[in-house]
mmCIF file of C-alpha atoms and ligand atoms in Angstrom:
data_model
loop_
_atom_site.group_PDB
_atom_site.id
_atom_site.type_symbol
_atom_site.label_atom_id
_atom_site.label_comp_id
_atom_site.label_asym_id
_atom_site.label_seq_id
_atom_site.Cartn_x
_atom_site.Cartn_y
_atom_site.Cartn_z
ATOM 1 C CA MET A 220 -12.855 13.995 -3.758
ATOM 2 C CA ASP A 221 -10.819 16.781 -4.600
ATOM 3 C CA PHE A 222 -7.048 16.942 -4.840
ATOM 4 C CA ASN A 223 -6.071 19.754 -6.504
ATOM 5 C CA GLY A 224 -3.158 21.499 -5.606
ATOM 6 C CA LYS A 225 -2.165 18.399 -3.303
ATOM 7 C CA THR A 226 1.018 16.189 -4.017
ATOM 8 C CA VAL A 227 0.572 12.514 -2.757
ATOM 9 C CA ILE A 228 3.668 9.861 -2.595
ATOM 10 C CA VAL A 229 2.836 6.856 -3.868
ATOM 11 C CA THR A 230 5.032 3.858 -3.463
ATOM 12 C CA GLY A 231 4.371 0.998 -6.137
ATOM 13 C CA ALA A 232 2.716 3.463 -8.192
ATOM 14 C CA GLY A 233 4.364 1.654 -11.228
ATOM 15 C CA LYS A 234 2.104 -1.486 -11.545
ATOM 16 C CA GLY A 235 -1.479 -2.833 -10.135
ATOM 17 C CA ILE A 236 -3.080 -0.972 -7.402
ATOM 18 C CA GLY A 237 -0.733 1.672 -6.703
ATOM 19 C CA ARG A 238 -0.604 2.866 -10.819
ATOM 20 C CA GLU A 239 -4.482 2.903 -10.535
ATOM 21 C CA ILE A 240 -4.391 4.958 -6.964
ATOM 22 C CA ALA A 241 -1.622 7.349 -9.130
ATOM 23 C CA ARG A 242 -3.920 7.783 -12.319
ATOM 24 C CA MET A 243 -7.352 7.915 -9.846
ATOM 25 C CA LEU A 244 -4.962 10.867 -8.161
ATOM 26 C CA ALA A 245 -3.600 12.679 -11.082
ATOM 27 C CA GLU A 246 -7.154 12.740 -12.675
ATOM 28 C CA ARG A 247 -8.710 14.461 -9.480
ATOM 29 C CA GLY A 248 -6.047 17.169 -9.556
ATOM 30 C CA ALA A 249 -3.250 15.660 -7.415
ATOM 31 C CA LYS A 250 0.580 15.767 -7.848
ATOM 32 C CA VAL A 251 1.890 12.117 -7.602
ATOM 33 C CA SER A 252 5.285 11.491 -6.320
ATOM 34 C CA ALA A 253 5.815 7.818 -7.015
ATOM 35 C CA LEU A 254 8.546 5.679 -5.544
ATOM 36 C CA THR A 255 8.990 2.516 -7.571
ATOM 37 C CA ARG A 256 11.231 -0.058 -8.964
ATOM 38 C CA SER A 257 11.338 -1.015 -12.728
ATOM 39 C CA ALA A 258 12.690 1.429 -14.870
ATOM 40 C CA ALA A 259 10.236 1.162 -17.671
ATOM 41 C CA ASP A 260 7.678 2.298 -15.246
ATOM 42 C CA VAL A 261 9.526 5.225 -14.127
ATOM 43 C CA ASP A 262 10.022 6.345 -17.218
ATOM 44 C CA ALA A 263 5.732 5.811 -18.439
ATOM 45 C CA LEU A 264 5.070 7.549 -14.843
ATOM 46 C CA ARG A 265 7.596 10.491 -15.978
ATOM 47 C CA GLY A 266 5.740 10.425 -19.499
ATOM 48 C CA GLU A 267 2.696 11.621 -17.351
ATOM 49 C CA SER A 268 1.843 15.245 -16.768
ATOM 50 C CA GLY A 269 2.358 16.591 -12.971
ATOM 51 C CA CYS A 270 4.017 13.011 -12.125
ATOM 52 C CA ARG A 271 7.676 12.750 -10.531
ATOM 53 C CA ALA A 272 8.887 9.198 -10.292
ATOM 54 C CA ILE A 273 11.666 7.861 -8.357
ATOM 55 C CA GLN A 274 13.369 4.957 -8.874
ATOM 56 C CA VAL A 275 14.063 2.876 -5.671
ATOM 57 C CA ASP A 276 14.343 -0.365 -4.510
ATOM 58 C CA LEU A 277 12.447 -0.570 -1.063
ATOM 59 C CA ALA A 278 14.084 -3.636 -0.009
ATOM 60 C CA ASP A 279 17.112 -1.463 0.574
ATOM 61 C CA ALA A 280 16.389 0.886 3.727
ATOM 62 C CA ASP A 281 18.887 3.326 3.519
ATOM 63 C CA ALA A 282 18.179 3.538 -0.344
ATOM 64 C CA THR A 283 14.433 3.939 0.560
ATOM 65 C CA ARG A 284 15.015 6.803 3.286
ATOM 66 C CA LYS A 285 17.083 8.731 0.569
ATOM 67 C CA ALA A 286 14.031 8.549 -1.930
ATOM 68 C CA ALA A 287 11.560 9.066 0.989
ATOM 69 C CA ILE A 288 13.428 12.567 1.631
ATOM 70 C CA ALA A 289 13.567 13.209 -2.358
ATOM 71 C CA ALA A 290 9.971 12.622 -2.719
ATOM 72 C CA LEU A 291 9.034 15.826 -0.097
ATOM 73 C CA PRO A 292 7.252 17.926 0.000
ATOM 74 C CA ALA A 293 3.924 15.730 0.155
ATOM 75 C CA ASP A 294 0.149 16.336 1.511
ATOM 76 C CA PHE A 295 -0.397 13.029 1.444
ATOM 77 C CA LEU A 296 1.050 9.337 1.780
ATOM 78 C CA VAL A 297 0.003 6.043 0.206
ATOM 79 C CA ASN A 298 2.296 3.136 1.120
ATOM 80 C CA CYS A 299 0.893 0.501 -1.642
ATOM 81 C CA ALA A 300 4.189 -1.596 -2.462
ATOM 82 C CA GLY A 301 4.309 -4.836 -1.895
ATOM 83 C CA THR A 302 5.472 -7.879 -2.721
ATOM 84 C CA THR A 303 4.536 -11.761 -2.619
ATOM 85 C CA GLU A 304 6.421 -15.453 -2.561
ATOM 86 C CA LEU A 305 4.548 -18.701 -2.299
ATOM 87 C CA GLN A 306 5.836 -20.988 0.210
ATOM 88 C CA PRO A 307 4.295 -23.353 2.668
ATOM 89 C CA PHE A 308 4.858 -22.453 6.251
ATOM 90 C CA LEU A 309 7.496 -25.436 6.948
ATOM 91 C CA GLU A 310 9.355 -24.086 3.598
ATOM 92 C CA THR A 311 9.550 -20.825 4.542
ATOM 93 C CA THR A 312 12.834 -19.289 4.165
ATOM 94 C CA VAL A 313 14.369 -16.967 6.319
ATOM 95 C CA GLU A 314 15.617 -15.029 3.243
ATOM 96 C CA ALA A 315 12.255 -14.912 1.727
ATOM 97 C CA PHE A 316 10.927 -14.140 5.160
ATOM 98 C CA ASP A 317 13.326 -10.931 5.281
ATOM 99 C CA ARG A 318 12.278 -9.917 1.744
ATOM 100 C CA LEU A 319 8.982 -9.387 2.338
ATOM 101 C CA VAL A 320 9.408 -7.758 5.669
ATOM 102 C CA ALA A 321 11.613 -5.509 4.225
ATOM 103 C CA VAL A 322 9.394 -4.452 1.834
ATOM 104 C CA ASN A 323 5.811 -4.706 3.009
ATOM 105 C CA THR A 324 6.523 -3.594 6.494
ATOM 106 C CA ARG A 325 9.950 -1.728 7.200
ATOM 107 C CA ALA A 326 10.151 0.258 4.031
ATOM 108 C CA PRO A 327 6.220 1.958 4.688
ATOM 109 C CA MET A 328 7.664 2.787 8.218
ATOM 110 C CA ILE A 329 10.718 4.325 6.744
ATOM 111 C CA VAL A 330 8.532 6.271 3.925
ATOM 112 C CA ALA A 331 6.098 7.264 7.071
ATOM 113 C CA GLN A 332 9.011 8.406 9.363
ATOM 114 C CA GLU A 333 10.347 11.109 6.813
ATOM 115 C CA TYR A 334 6.746 11.902 5.404
ATOM 116 C CA ALA A 335 5.498 12.604 9.021
ATOM 117 C CA ARG A 336 8.622 14.255 10.179
ATOM 118 C CA PHE A 337 8.461 16.879 7.142
ATOM 119 C CA LEU A 338 4.907 17.735 8.222
ATOM 120 C CA ILE A 339 5.743 18.032 11.867
ATOM 121 C CA ARG A 340 8.620 20.322 11.346
ATOM 122 C CA GLU A 341 6.389 22.461 8.541
ATOM 123 C CA GLY A 342 3.124 22.549 11.317
ATOM 124 C CA ARG A 343 1.095 20.854 8.611
ATOM 125 C CA ASN A 344 -1.754 18.415 8.742
ATOM 126 C CA GLY A 345 -1.731 15.130 6.726
ATOM 127 C CA ALA A 346 -2.941 11.394 5.793
ATOM 128 C CA ILE A 347 -1.177 8.147 5.408
ATOM 129 C CA VAL A 348 -3.223 4.884 3.802
ATOM 130 C CA ASN A 349 -1.126 1.951 3.966
ATOM 131 C CA VAL A 350 -2.274 -0.943 2.043
ATOM 132 C CA SER A 351 -2.505 -4.010 3.984
ATOM 133 C CA SER A 352 -4.636 -7.385 2.905
ATOM 134 C CA VAL A 353 -7.187 -9.931 3.867
ATOM 135 C CA ALA A 354 -4.382 -11.995 4.567
ATOM 136 C CA SER A 355 -3.133 -9.971 8.031
ATOM 137 C CA PHE A 356 -6.504 -10.757 9.323
ATOM 138 C CA ILE A 357 -6.459 -14.592 8.350
ATOM 139 C CA GLY A 358 -4.223 -17.943 7.516
ATOM 140 C CA LEU A 359 -3.855 -18.083 4.278
ATOM 141 C CA PRO A 360 -1.727 -21.784 3.255
ATOM 142 C CA ASP A 361 1.578 -20.762 1.530
ATOM 143 C CA HIS A 362 1.192 -16.699 2.553
ATOM 144 C CA ALA A 363 3.464 -17.492 6.575
ATOM 145 C CA ALA A 364 5.761 -14.386 5.424
ATOM 146 C CA TYR A 365 3.267 -12.436 3.485
ATOM 147 C CA CYS A 366 0.844 -12.457 6.317
ATOM 148 C CA ALA A 367 3.058 -11.756 9.201
ATOM 149 C CA SER A 368 4.354 -8.842 7.128
ATOM 150 C CA LYS A 369 0.774 -7.112 6.465
ATOM 151 C CA GLY A 370 0.063 -8.251 10.243
ATOM 152 C CA GLY A 371 3.127 -5.911 11.412
ATOM 153 C CA LEU A 372 2.107 -3.476 8.941
ATOM 154 C CA ASP A 373 -1.064 -3.270 10.654
ATOM 155 C CA GLY A 374 0.733 -3.063 13.796
ATOM 156 C CA LEU A 375 2.314 -0.074 12.742
ATOM 157 C CA THR A 376 -0.709 1.468 11.083
ATOM 158 C CA ARG A 377 -2.300 1.631 15.017
ATOM 159 C CA VAL A 378 0.891 3.264 16.385
ATOM 160 C CA MET A 379 1.148 5.971 13.719
ATOM 161 C CA ALA A 380 -2.547 6.735 14.193
ATOM 162 C CA LYS A 381 -1.928 6.966 17.867
ATOM 163 C CA GLU A 382 1.135 9.104 17.930
ATOM 164 C CA LEU A 383 1.085 10.906 14.510
ATOM 165 C CA GLY A 384 -2.962 11.409 15.288
ATOM 166 C CA PRO A 385 -2.126 14.820 18.098
ATOM 167 C CA HIS A 386 0.065 16.128 15.138
ATOM 168 C CA GLY A 387 -2.978 16.356 12.749
ATOM 169 C CA ILE A 388 -1.593 13.096 10.855
ATOM 170 C CA ARG A 389 -4.241 10.348 10.388
ATOM 171 C CA ALA A 390 -2.924 6.918 9.410
ATOM 172 C CA ASN A 391 -5.756 3.926 8.077
ATOM 173 C CA GLY A 392 -4.979 0.758 6.581
ATOM 174 C CA VAL A 393 -7.044 -1.013 3.749
ATOM 175 C CA HIS A 394 -6.942 -4.583 3.434
ATOM 176 C CA PRO A 395 -8.471 -5.855 -0.270
ATOM 177 C CA THR A 396 -9.020 -9.233 -1.139
ATOM 178 C CA VAL A 397 -7.717 -10.480 -4.460
ATOM 179 C CA THR A 398 -7.034 -7.679 -6.748
ATOM 180 C CA LEU A 399 -6.590 -8.527 -10.573
ATOM 181 C CA THR A 400 -3.225 -7.307 -10.897
ATOM 182 C CA PRO A 401 0.455 -8.771 -11.450
ATOM 183 C CA MET A 402 0.576 -9.833 -7.928
ATOM 184 C CA ALA A 403 -2.920 -11.670 -7.892
ATOM 185 C CA VAL A 404 -1.573 -13.547 -11.556
ATOM 186 C CA LYS A 405 1.790 -14.631 -9.384
ATOM 187 C CA ALA A 406 -0.686 -15.861 -6.131
ATOM 188 C CA TRP A 407 -4.086 -16.803 -7.288
ATOM 189 C CA SER A 408 -3.250 -18.336 -11.295
ATOM 190 C CA ASP A 409 -4.115 -21.911 -9.802
ATOM 191 C CA PRO A 410 -8.108 -22.221 -10.974
ATOM 192 C CA GLU A 411 -8.980 -24.400 -8.174
ATOM 193 C CA LYS A 412 -7.407 -22.364 -5.535
ATOM 194 C CA ALA A 413 -8.935 -18.850 -6.968
ATOM 195 C CA ALA A 414 -12.248 -20.775 -7.094
ATOM 196 C CA GLY A 415 -12.259 -21.353 -3.546
ATOM 197 C CA MET A 416 -11.326 -17.711 -2.219
ATOM 198 C CA MET A 417 -13.986 -16.524 -5.019
ATOM 199 C CA GLN A 418 -16.869 -18.635 -3.481
ATOM 200 C CA ARG A 419 -16.236 -17.029 -0.062
ATOM 201 C CA ILE A 420 -16.481 -13.852 -1.928
ATOM 202 C CA PRO A 421 -20.427 -12.716 -1.227
ATOM 203 C CA VAL A 422 -20.495 -10.111 -4.014
ATOM 204 C CA GLY A 423 -19.132 -13.083 -6.681
ATOM 205 C CA ARG A 424 -15.999 -11.285 -8.108
ATOM 206 C CA PHE A 425 -12.409 -10.450 -7.210
ATOM 207 C CA ALA A 426 -11.479 -6.729 -6.610
ATOM 208 C CA GLU A 427 -10.431 -4.268 -9.507
ATOM 209 C CA PRO A 428 -7.583 -1.873 -8.747
ATOM 210 C CA ALA A 429 -10.260 1.200 -8.959
ATOM 211 C CA ASP A 430 -12.409 -0.363 -6.100
ATOM 212 C CA VAL A 431 -9.397 -0.120 -3.844
ATOM 213 C CA ALA A 432 -8.359 2.687 -5.111
ATOM 214 C CA GLU A 433 -11.304 4.764 -4.449
ATOM 215 C CA VAL A 434 -11.360 3.676 -1.029
ATOM 216 C CA VAL A 435 -7.755 4.783 -0.722
ATOM 217 C CA LEU A 436 -8.803 8.440 -1.706
ATOM 218 C CA PHE A 437 -11.607 8.638 0.564
ATOM 219 C CA LEU A 438 -9.359 7.975 3.499
ATOM 220 C CA LEU A 439 -6.888 10.414 2.380
ATOM 221 C CA SER A 440 -9.353 12.915 1.723
ATOM 222 C CA ASP A 441 -10.796 15.460 4.320
ATOM 223 C CA GLU A 442 -14.363 13.638 4.149
ATOM 224 C CA ALA A 443 -12.452 11.151 6.431
ATOM 225 C CA ALA A 444 -11.091 13.427 8.765
ATOM 226 C CA MET A 445 -12.636 11.901 11.977
ATOM 227 C CA VAL A 446 -11.211 8.134 10.569
ATOM 228 C CA ASN A 447 -7.768 7.062 12.169
ATOM 229 C CA GLY A 448 -6.221 4.003 12.868
ATOM 230 C CA ILE A 449 -8.904 1.970 11.251
ATOM 231 C CA SER A 450 -8.495 -1.446 8.916
ATOM 232 C CA MET A 451 -10.987 -1.364 6.065
ATOM 233 C CA PRO A 452 -11.731 -4.761 4.183
ATOM 234 C CA VAL A 453 -11.925 -3.822 0.821
ATOM 235 C CA ASP A 454 -13.146 -7.254 0.224
ATOM 236 C CA GLY A 455 -16.745 -7.606 -1.194
ATOM 237 C CA GLY A 456 -17.931 -9.115 2.199
ATOM 238 C CA TYR A 457 -15.076 -11.754 2.454
ATOM 239 C CA MET A 458 -14.511 -11.404 5.882
ATOM 240 C CA ILE A 459 -17.686 -12.281 6.669
ATOM 241 C CA ALA A 460 -18.293 -15.152 5.096
HETATM 242 P P1 NDP B 47 1.557 -5.526 -8.231
HETATM 243 O O1 NDP B 47 2.734 -6.530 -7.702
HETATM 244 O O2 NDP B 47 0.777 -5.707 -9.175
HETATM 245 O O3 NDP B 47 2.399 -4.276 -8.202
HETATM 246 C C1 NDP B 47 3.358 -3.666 -7.321
HETATM 247 C C2 NDP B 47 3.895 -2.695 -7.125
HETATM 248 O O4 NDP B 47 5.014 -2.577 -6.502
HETATM 249 C C3 NDP B 47 4.830 -2.479 -8.350
HETATM 250 O O5 NDP B 47 4.981 -1.272 -9.351
HETATM 251 C C4 NDP B 47 6.313 -2.944 -7.695
HETATM 252 O O6 NDP B 47 7.571 -2.516 -8.902
HETATM 253 C C5 NDP B 47 6.269 -2.174 -6.570
HETATM 254 N N1 NDP B 47 7.338 -3.025 -6.141
HETATM 255 C C6 NDP B 47 7.163 -4.140 -5.371
HETATM 256 N N2 NDP B 47 8.295 -4.378 -4.946
HETATM 257 C C7 NDP B 47 9.255 -3.363 -4.597
HETATM 258 C C8 NDP B 47 10.476 -2.786 -4.050
HETATM 259 N N3 NDP B 47 11.091 -4.097 -3.561
HETATM 260 N N4 NDP B 47 11.031 -1.624 -4.479
HETATM 261 C C9 NDP B 47 9.929 -0.813 -5.039
HETATM 262 N N5 NDP B 47 8.798 -1.162 -5.464
HETATM 263 C C10 NDP B 47 8.236 -2.454 -5.348
HETATM 264 O O7 NDP B 47 0.840 -5.561 -6.308
HETATM 265 P P2 NDP B 47 -0.550 -5.116 -6.543
HETATM 266 O O8 NDP B 47 -0.850 -4.088 -7.064
HETATM 267 O O9 NDP B 47 -1.308 -6.409 -6.519
HETATM 268 O O10 NDP B 47 -0.422 -4.737 -4.622
HETATM 269 C C11 NDP B 47 -0.356 -3.429 -4.330
HETATM 270 C C12 NDP B 47 -0.753 -3.591 -2.780
HETATM 271 O O11 NDP B 47 -1.846 -4.241 -2.695
HETATM 272 C C13 NDP B 47 0.743 -4.206 -2.165
HETATM 273 O O12 NDP B 47 0.831 -3.764 -1.090
HETATM 274 C C14 NDP B 47 -0.374 -5.984 -2.258
HETATM 275 O O13 NDP B 47 0.316 -6.496 -0.685
HETATM 276 C C15 NDP B 47 -1.672 -5.503 -1.596
HETATM 277 N N6 NDP B 47 -2.743 -6.754 -2.378
HETATM 278 C C16 NDP B 47 -2.997 -6.788 -3.443
HETATM 279 C C17 NDP B 47 -3.795 -7.929 -3.765
HETATM 280 C C18 NDP B 47 -3.959 -8.442 -4.639
HETATM 281 O O14 NDP B 47 -4.722 -9.120 -4.980
HETATM 282 N N7 NDP B 47 -3.318 -7.956 -5.941
HETATM 283 C C19 NDP B 47 -4.787 -8.447 -2.447
HETATM 284 C C20 NDP B 47 -4.139 -7.740 -0.989
HETATM 285 C C21 NDP B 47 -3.435 -6.785 -1.000
HETATM 286 P P3 NDP B 47 7.920 -4.032 -9.765
HETATM 287 O O15 NDP B 47 6.947 -4.538 -10.480
HETATM 288 O O16 NDP B 47 8.684 -2.543 -10.195
HETATM 289 O O17 NDP B 47 9.055 -4.478 -8.750
#
């Protein structure tokens, strides 16, 4: 897949899966417009050739909209930034729920609105990939707010696919299982929990960021020109186990 001359907005490009997506895109000729939070990550991204990095807290709706506009023009969009907080359902706080929905669901909507408005104005085609999770398909203990936020993101993906498809803009979701990133350390460092999860993955390992990034790049590319509105697991078979 060749992304020469293309510009791609990648949210959450500072770490983990987003970092790998940005790296792979740059390797294949794209210019990356990164939206991410930590200053150190922004500095590191700015040091890489062809990368624009914009610092933003995606929990802040107004700041997110401004950053999305600043990241234009762009050919493609990857909504990858996400966050989690582990709380049992009965102890899930309104504050944590709102924080997760703001970053995992609302921010992708805002960034996609600005990206799609731009493309429609310019009469250009495009593609959006929203990074969801297997957690949107199942009930993961201690992940009530996270599962809800990713289920909401899937709903947005499907509506985007319907409403933006006629404008030549495709929208798809990818659903990784546990992927070895800083977030996985936060959610899966309990060896007993991790072993239970691993047992249900037929290929016998957790995902690497590159496993997810390859699928994201495919869904952005013209090779996936007829793929619109899908939820693609990247889970080593977890969902059938
Ligand atoms: P990481 O925590 O490793 O990286 C997340 C990135 O998103 C960081 O650069 C982080 O910046 C950024 N980010 C988070 N919150 C904000 C915010 N409020 N404003 C701006 N940037 C923000 O996560 P992963 O790479 O593991 O996850 C990437 C995506 O994949 C997420 O959507 C996640 O839900 C999903 N996913 C991950 C799985 C996993 O096991 N790792 C499994 C399934 C799905 P900073 O560090 O500066 O806050």
